[in-house]
Amino acid sequence: MSSFGHAGLLVRRSVIRTLRQPANLVFSFIFPLLLLAVSAGGLTATTKLPNFPTNSYLTFALAVPFIQGALFSANSAGTNFAEDIESGFLSRLSLTPLSRSALLTGQLAGVVALGLLQAVVFLAVGLAAGAGFAAGIGGLPVLLALSVLITLGFGTLGALVAIRTGSGEAVQGMFPLFFVLLFLSSTSLPRDLMSVDWFRTVATYNPVSYLIEAVRSLLITGWDGKALALGFGFAAAIAVAGVYLCSRALRNRMVRT
Amino acid sequence: MSQPNGIEVDGLVRVFKKGPRAVDGIDLEVPPGEIYGFLGPNGAGKSTTVLMLTTLLPPTEGTARVAGYDVVREGAKVRIAIGAALQDAALDPFLTGREHMRLQGGLHGLDRRERERRGDELLERVGLSEAADRKVGGYSGGMKRRLDLGLALVHRPRILFLDEPTTGLDIQSRTALWEEVSRLSKEDGATVFLTTQYLEEADVLADRVGIIDHGKIVAEGTPAALKAEIGHAHVEAQPANEEDRGRLDAVLERCDGDLTSIVRELDREGIRVARLTVHEPSLDDVFLAKTGRSLEGAGDDEDELLEEALA
Amino acid sequence: MNRRFRSVALAVAARSIHNVFTNPALILPSVVFPLFFFAAFAGGLARVGDIPGFDYDPGYTAFQFAFVLIQSSAFGGVFTGFGIARDFEMGFGRRLLLAAPQRPAILVGYLIAAFVRAAFTMLVVTVVALAAGAELNAGGIDLFGLYGLAVLVNLAAALWAGGVALRVRSIQGGPLMQVPVFLLLFLAPVYVPLDLLTGWIHAVATVNPFTALLAAARDLIDGDAGTLGVAVAISAGLVALFGVWALRSLRRAEAAGG
Ligand SMILES: Nc1ncnc2c1ncn2[C@@H]1O[C@H](COP(=O)(O)OP(=O)(O)O)[C@@H](O)[C@H]1O
Ligand SMILES: [Mg+2]
């Protein structure tokens, strides 16, 4: 079989396996929506703060599930990869003529598909609940592209931990770290409304802030070139760095195993 | 309270929901000070019986008295009188051997000083003094078993339950454990209820053996009596020249296992034999005679495999 | 409580406490998560205290300190449930059932461990909150009420989670212990007082028993013990309810052979 055919099979396996796990669905869909409901409910009053960019906290908060879903995807990509390493499946694959990049693509296809599905569901639920989408129908492909890129980026980070450690437990262990990244960003308030200095500084250096703000700009302002450039820039940087580090780590592992 | 240190079981049954009749009407009596060997293949119902006798599992039917107390109505009193090392030695990988001893001593209400003293004494006794301050997670299978046995002894129980104490151990650890168990019975006068899948273990260790299969006791008695019950030694011989086979078999038939007359007859008929073996009946023969199957490999798993193969 | 009962309870408690405090993987989450919530809420949302209609004298940091204190003691209880589930999954529960003449003593032992763990977390959270500049208007009696309330919440959560653990007897039961507590905590006025909530969340928070506990905790920090009575009654009710639940679960575990 050609390397291409192999990769195709891996893509199929990865997608099916990712979408079939009920735990994945809970964490990828229900949990982010639950947090959205809680914060949209609890923080609505903050829109009364001067300079708050919108009068719908729901619209403001709707950006968060997109990023959160991507963080969970990182977890699931990493877990799947670690399982393959622990079960010896990866060793078996390294005996085939499959190239590393094809292998990586195959393994990450599942989370990318999941990311796309998440973006569609979150947007639909948000709109149904009364959120705005300022960029309109033309913004849809941009939003989806951004989501996929972000999911891919975090997916490679999850895979990286899995490849480096070969342990599903290590992947689970970084889960809280993702949570920290998410909450120490502009998740709950715009950065210029953060009054505690250290927090604003952390959020400014946290790349997750720019991912959220890019998604948020499409929802609240429409077309904000700067926000989108920063968002796409950081997402692409994470994805490129992740793919590069993964393929390097994979080279080491496949030599070792 | 007829048997203050013994075990009396009457019509004991345990049915699991969506499961088999794991124990299907067992009667037995173990007098004080005896080592009773409960022998049976995997899935026979040994552990289920032990769990009921140690008050961990309520019986579906029947009664059992341990140390003179009813296991259902007087569970707390039973638990004070007994010690048990269950099938999977449940140890906490985060604790050291010594910390396990302290915990167990505390559970049994020993005061602090007594806890330390008794713990050291038992660790010594089961040969774990050296390893006492290492985390149990790093112990070998044999060490875990020995620690579990030591823990079961903390409160000087009068009756001891050991569920497959040597399964999976190497020969050396096994022999060491056997010695310890005999010592407990001979020197401390403890009653021991021990389950095993190994014929040899029951043969060497037990004063009396009960053979269990599919939840029922199929034979019971001293190892010698059980073997005698199914007949005496029989002799197998291999002729030096294959053409003597017929005459040789006739001799064996005629002499019916009596070694002296066999040798005399063979000499008289001028038959030369290459090999002559005396086959003592074993507990496996007993098991075979009672169940139609061999004990080695009569377990659950094999049955399932067989069913799968046939399906 | 007779001597044997006490000695079993203390042995179980000592061992659980030993395990928790010697394993970073067990103690860290129960300390780090509350601190993290505290940083994210008190730090990130500080301006929420400026919303028109938000009047709470001690300030937003103290407002969130109350939530994090109660939240951390609730989760201290849930984590104890995890420990029970792990013990029964690996068969260690049988060792305890076998050695204890009176088995409720085992449950009491775990509860003592839950209390010690929560006390440690509460101490850390308090120190951090004070260092972060939370201003407490509370007097001695109010503080006593505040920590007493937190302990009742810890007890109720530990009984709830312990009950689930004794039924499921596997760490798979984790989400079942955790999610309801999480929901109860967050479907309450976490970020702003109840009157600033609107719509469905206002309706839910109004009937959520945790809302009254949280309000009482915040009032106590503000030096007002007026709502404490209701909160204590509610949490004592929860303790009684989940106490029955946990004891019945223990019977289940016994009937199943541990
Ligand atoms: N908790 C349980 N639920 C259902 N079936 C069980 C349970 N425990 C044991 N069994 C079944 O009862 C039978 C006897 O098991 P057990 O007493 O463990 O046998 P042994 O200890 O002799 O290997 C087996 O068929 C086993 O599968
Ligand atoms: Mg067994």
PDB file of C-alpha atoms in Angstrom, chain B residues 196-310:
ATOM      1  CA  THR B 196      -5.406 -23.766  47.076  1.00  0.00           C
ATOM      2  CA  GLN B 197      -5.307 -24.906  43.486  1.00  0.00           C
ATOM      3  CA  TYR B 198      -2.198 -26.946  44.131  1.00  0.00           C
ATOM      4  CA  LEU B 199      -2.495 -30.611  44.935  1.00  0.00           C
ATOM      5  CA  GLU B 200       0.928 -30.708  46.452  1.00  0.00           C
ATOM      6  CA  GLU B 201       0.100 -27.880  48.813  1.00  0.00           C
ATOM      7  CA  ALA B 202      -3.011 -29.596  50.112  1.00  0.00           C
ATOM      8  CA  ASP B 203      -1.129 -32.866  50.356  1.00  0.00           C
ATOM      9  CA  VAL B 204       1.830 -31.458  52.294  1.00  0.00           C
ATOM     10  CA  LEU B 205       0.103 -28.949  54.486  1.00  0.00           C
ATOM     11  CA  ALA B 206      -3.447 -29.964  55.217  1.00  0.00           C
ATOM     12  CA  ASP B 207      -4.589 -32.307  57.967  1.00  0.00           C
ATOM     13  CA  ARG B 208      -7.807 -32.700  56.068  1.00  0.00           C
ATOM     14  CA  VAL B 209      -8.792 -31.749  52.531  1.00  0.00           C
ATOM     15  CA  GLY B 210     -12.129 -30.769  51.048  1.00  0.00           C
ATOM     16  CA  ILE B 211     -12.296 -30.886  47.274  1.00  0.00           C
ATOM     17  CA  ILE B 212     -14.645 -28.332  45.768  1.00  0.00           C
ATOM     18  CA  ASP B 213     -15.888 -28.164  42.210  1.00  0.00           C
ATOM     19  CA  HIS B 214     -18.670 -25.996  40.799  1.00  0.00           C
ATOM     20  CA  GLY B 215     -19.622 -24.850  44.284  1.00  0.00           C
ATOM     21  CA  LYS B 216     -20.020 -28.334  45.742  1.00  0.00           C
ATOM     22  CA  ILE B 217     -17.743 -30.391  47.941  1.00  0.00           C
ATOM     23  CA  VAL B 218     -17.117 -33.574  45.988  1.00  0.00           C
ATOM     24  CA  ALA B 219     -14.800 -35.339  48.441  1.00  0.00           C
ATOM     25  CA  GLU B 220     -13.456 -34.786  51.918  1.00  0.00           C
ATOM     26  CA  GLY B 221     -10.984 -36.520  54.220  1.00  0.00           C
ATOM     27  CA  THR B 222      -7.327 -36.791  55.086  1.00  0.00           C
ATOM     28  CA  PRO B 223      -5.126 -36.841  51.985  1.00  0.00           C
ATOM     29  CA  ALA B 224      -4.196 -40.473  52.697  1.00  0.00           C
ATOM     30  CA  ALA B 225      -7.787 -41.564  53.164  1.00  0.00           C
ATOM     31  CA  LEU B 226      -8.889 -39.824  49.993  1.00  0.00           C
ATOM     32  CA  LYS B 227      -6.199 -41.530  47.958  1.00  0.00           C
ATOM     33  CA  ALA B 228      -6.886 -44.895  49.525  1.00  0.00           C
ATOM     34  CA  GLU B 229     -10.549 -44.496  48.723  1.00  0.00           C
ATOM     35  CA  ILE B 230      -9.949 -44.560  44.989  1.00  0.00           C
ATOM     36  CA  GLY B 231      -7.630 -47.552  45.058  1.00  0.00           C
ATOM     37  CA  HIS B 232      -4.018 -48.381  45.616  1.00  0.00           C
ATOM     38  CA  ALA B 233      -0.860 -47.978  43.622  1.00  0.00           C
ATOM     39  CA  HIS B 234      -0.822 -49.387  40.111  1.00  0.00           C
ATOM     40  CA  VAL B 235       2.192 -50.456  38.141  1.00  0.00           C
ATOM     41  CA  GLU B 236       3.191 -49.562  34.607  1.00  0.00           C
ATOM     42  CA  ALA B 237       5.894 -51.396  32.714  1.00  0.00           C
ATOM     43  CA  GLN B 238       7.685 -51.063  29.391  1.00  0.00           C
ATOM     44  CA  PRO B 239       8.971 -54.302  27.815  1.00  0.00           C
ATOM     45  CA  ALA B 240      12.559 -54.384  26.507  1.00  0.00           C
ATOM     46  CA  ASN B 241      11.301 -56.214  23.390  1.00  0.00           C
ATOM     47  CA  GLU B 242       8.040 -54.970  21.986  1.00  0.00           C
ATOM     48  CA  GLU B 243       6.907 -58.553  21.150  1.00  0.00           C
ATOM     49  CA  ASP B 244       6.684 -59.264  24.904  1.00  0.00           C
ATOM     50  CA  ARG B 245       3.981 -56.589  25.310  1.00  0.00           C
ATOM     51  CA  GLY B 246       1.089 -59.039  25.395  1.00  0.00           C
ATOM     52  CA  ARG B 247       2.643 -61.406  27.929  1.00  0.00           C
ATOM     53  CA  LEU B 248       3.783 -58.459  30.084  1.00  0.00           C
ATOM     54  CA  ASP B 249       0.273 -56.998  30.243  1.00  0.00           C
ATOM     55  CA  ALA B 250      -1.045 -60.406  31.227  1.00  0.00           C
ATOM     56  CA  VAL B 251       1.394 -60.550  34.138  1.00  0.00           C
ATOM     57  CA  LEU B 252       0.430 -57.063  35.330  1.00  0.00           C
ATOM     58  CA  GLU B 253      -3.214 -58.006  35.104  1.00  0.00           C
ATOM     59  CA  ARG B 254      -2.714 -61.196  37.077  1.00  0.00           C
ATOM     60  CA  CYS B 255      -0.670 -59.674  39.904  1.00  0.00           C
ATOM     61  CA  ASP B 256      -2.970 -56.655  40.423  1.00  0.00           C
ATOM     62  CA  GLY B 257      -0.401 -54.118  41.624  1.00  0.00           C
ATOM     63  CA  ASP B 258       1.562 -56.379  43.968  1.00  0.00           C
ATOM     64  CA  LEU B 259       5.133 -55.442  43.166  1.00  0.00           C
ATOM     65  CA  THR B 260       6.809 -58.551  44.629  1.00  0.00           C
ATOM     66  CA  SER B 261       4.735 -60.997  42.682  1.00  0.00           C
ATOM     67  CA  ILE B 262       5.061 -58.970  39.487  1.00  0.00           C
ATOM     68  CA  VAL B 263       8.854 -59.114  39.669  1.00  0.00           C
ATOM     69  CA  ARG B 264       8.799 -62.805  40.512  1.00  0.00           C
ATOM     70  CA  GLU B 265       6.417 -63.631  37.638  1.00  0.00           C
ATOM     71  CA  LEU B 266       8.424 -61.596  35.116  1.00  0.00           C
ATOM     72  CA  ASP B 267      11.564 -63.392  36.172  1.00  0.00           C
ATOM     73  CA  ARG B 268       9.870 -66.770  35.875  1.00  0.00           C
ATOM     74  CA  GLU B 269       8.502 -66.003  32.383  1.00  0.00           C
ATOM     75  CA  GLY B 270      11.838 -64.552  31.288  1.00  0.00           C
ATOM     76  CA  ILE B 271      10.401 -61.193  30.247  1.00  0.00           C
ATOM     77  CA  ARG B 272      12.923 -58.378  30.315  1.00  0.00           C
ATOM     78  CA  VAL B 273      11.571 -54.947  31.130  1.00  0.00           C
ATOM     79  CA  ALA B 274      13.068 -51.579  30.175  1.00  0.00           C
ATOM     80  CA  ARG B 275      11.146 -49.623  32.781  1.00  0.00           C
ATOM     81  CA  LEU B 276       8.913 -50.325  35.737  1.00  0.00           C
ATOM     82  CA  THR B 277       7.022 -47.521  37.466  1.00  0.00           C
ATOM     83  CA  VAL B 278       4.769 -47.557  40.489  1.00  0.00           C
ATOM     84  CA  HIS B 279       1.959 -45.073  40.240  1.00  0.00           C
ATOM     85  CA  GLU B 280       0.744 -43.826  43.645  1.00  0.00           C
ATOM     86  CA  PRO B 281      -2.741 -42.347  43.442  1.00  0.00           C
ATOM     87  CA  SER B 282      -2.587 -38.595  43.811  1.00  0.00           C
ATOM     88  CA  LEU B 283      -5.201 -36.058  44.805  1.00  0.00           C
ATOM     89  CA  ASP B 284      -5.482 -35.376  41.090  1.00  0.00           C
ATOM     90  CA  ASP B 285      -6.642 -38.958  40.635  1.00  0.00           C
ATOM     91  CA  VAL B 286      -9.141 -38.308  43.388  1.00  0.00           C
ATOM     92  CA  PHE B 287     -10.354 -35.207  41.605  1.00  0.00           C
ATOM     93  CA  LEU B 288     -10.486 -37.090  38.317  1.00  0.00           C
ATOM     94  CA  ALA B 289     -12.421 -39.925  39.900  1.00  0.00           C
ATOM     95  CA  LYS B 290     -14.949 -37.534  41.453  1.00  0.00           C
ATOM     96  CA  THR B 291     -15.465 -35.067  38.623  1.00  0.00           C
ATOM     97  CA  GLY B 292     -14.301 -36.833  35.488  1.00  0.00           C
ATOM     98  CA  ARG B 293     -11.806 -34.062  34.840  1.00  0.00           C
ATOM     99  CA  SER B 294      -8.201 -33.466  35.755  1.00  0.00           C
ATOM    100  CA  LEU B 295      -7.584 -30.751  38.328  1.00  0.00           C
ATOM    101  CA  GLU B 296      -4.682 -29.269  36.452  1.00  0.00           C
ATOM    102  CA  GLY B 297      -6.435 -27.135  33.883  1.00  0.00           C
ATOM    103  CA  ALA B 298     -10.000 -27.666  35.055  1.00  0.00           C
ATOM    104  CA  GLY B 299     -10.443 -23.974  35.756  1.00  0.00           C
ATOM    105  CA  ASP B 300     -12.884 -21.406  34.524  1.00  0.00           C
ATOM    106  CA  ASP B 301     -10.685 -20.062  31.764  1.00  0.00           C
ATOM    107  CA  GLU B 302     -10.055 -23.408  30.186  1.00  0.00           C
ATOM    108  CA  ASP B 303     -13.738 -24.220  30.222  1.00  0.00           C
ATOM    109  CA  GLU B 304     -14.462 -20.988  28.449  1.00  0.00           C
ATOM    110  CA  LEU B 305     -11.727 -21.549  25.917  1.00  0.00           C
ATOM    111  CA  LEU B 306     -13.084 -24.978  25.235  1.00  0.00           C
ATOM    112  CA  GLU B 307     -16.587 -23.637  24.790  1.00  0.00           C
ATOM    113  CA  GLU B 308     -15.270 -20.998  22.454  1.00  0.00           C
ATOM    114  CA  ALA B 309     -13.381 -23.574  20.445  1.00  0.00           C
ATOM    115  CA  LEU B 310     -16.467 -25.737  20.156  1.00  0.00           C
TER     116      LEU B 310
END
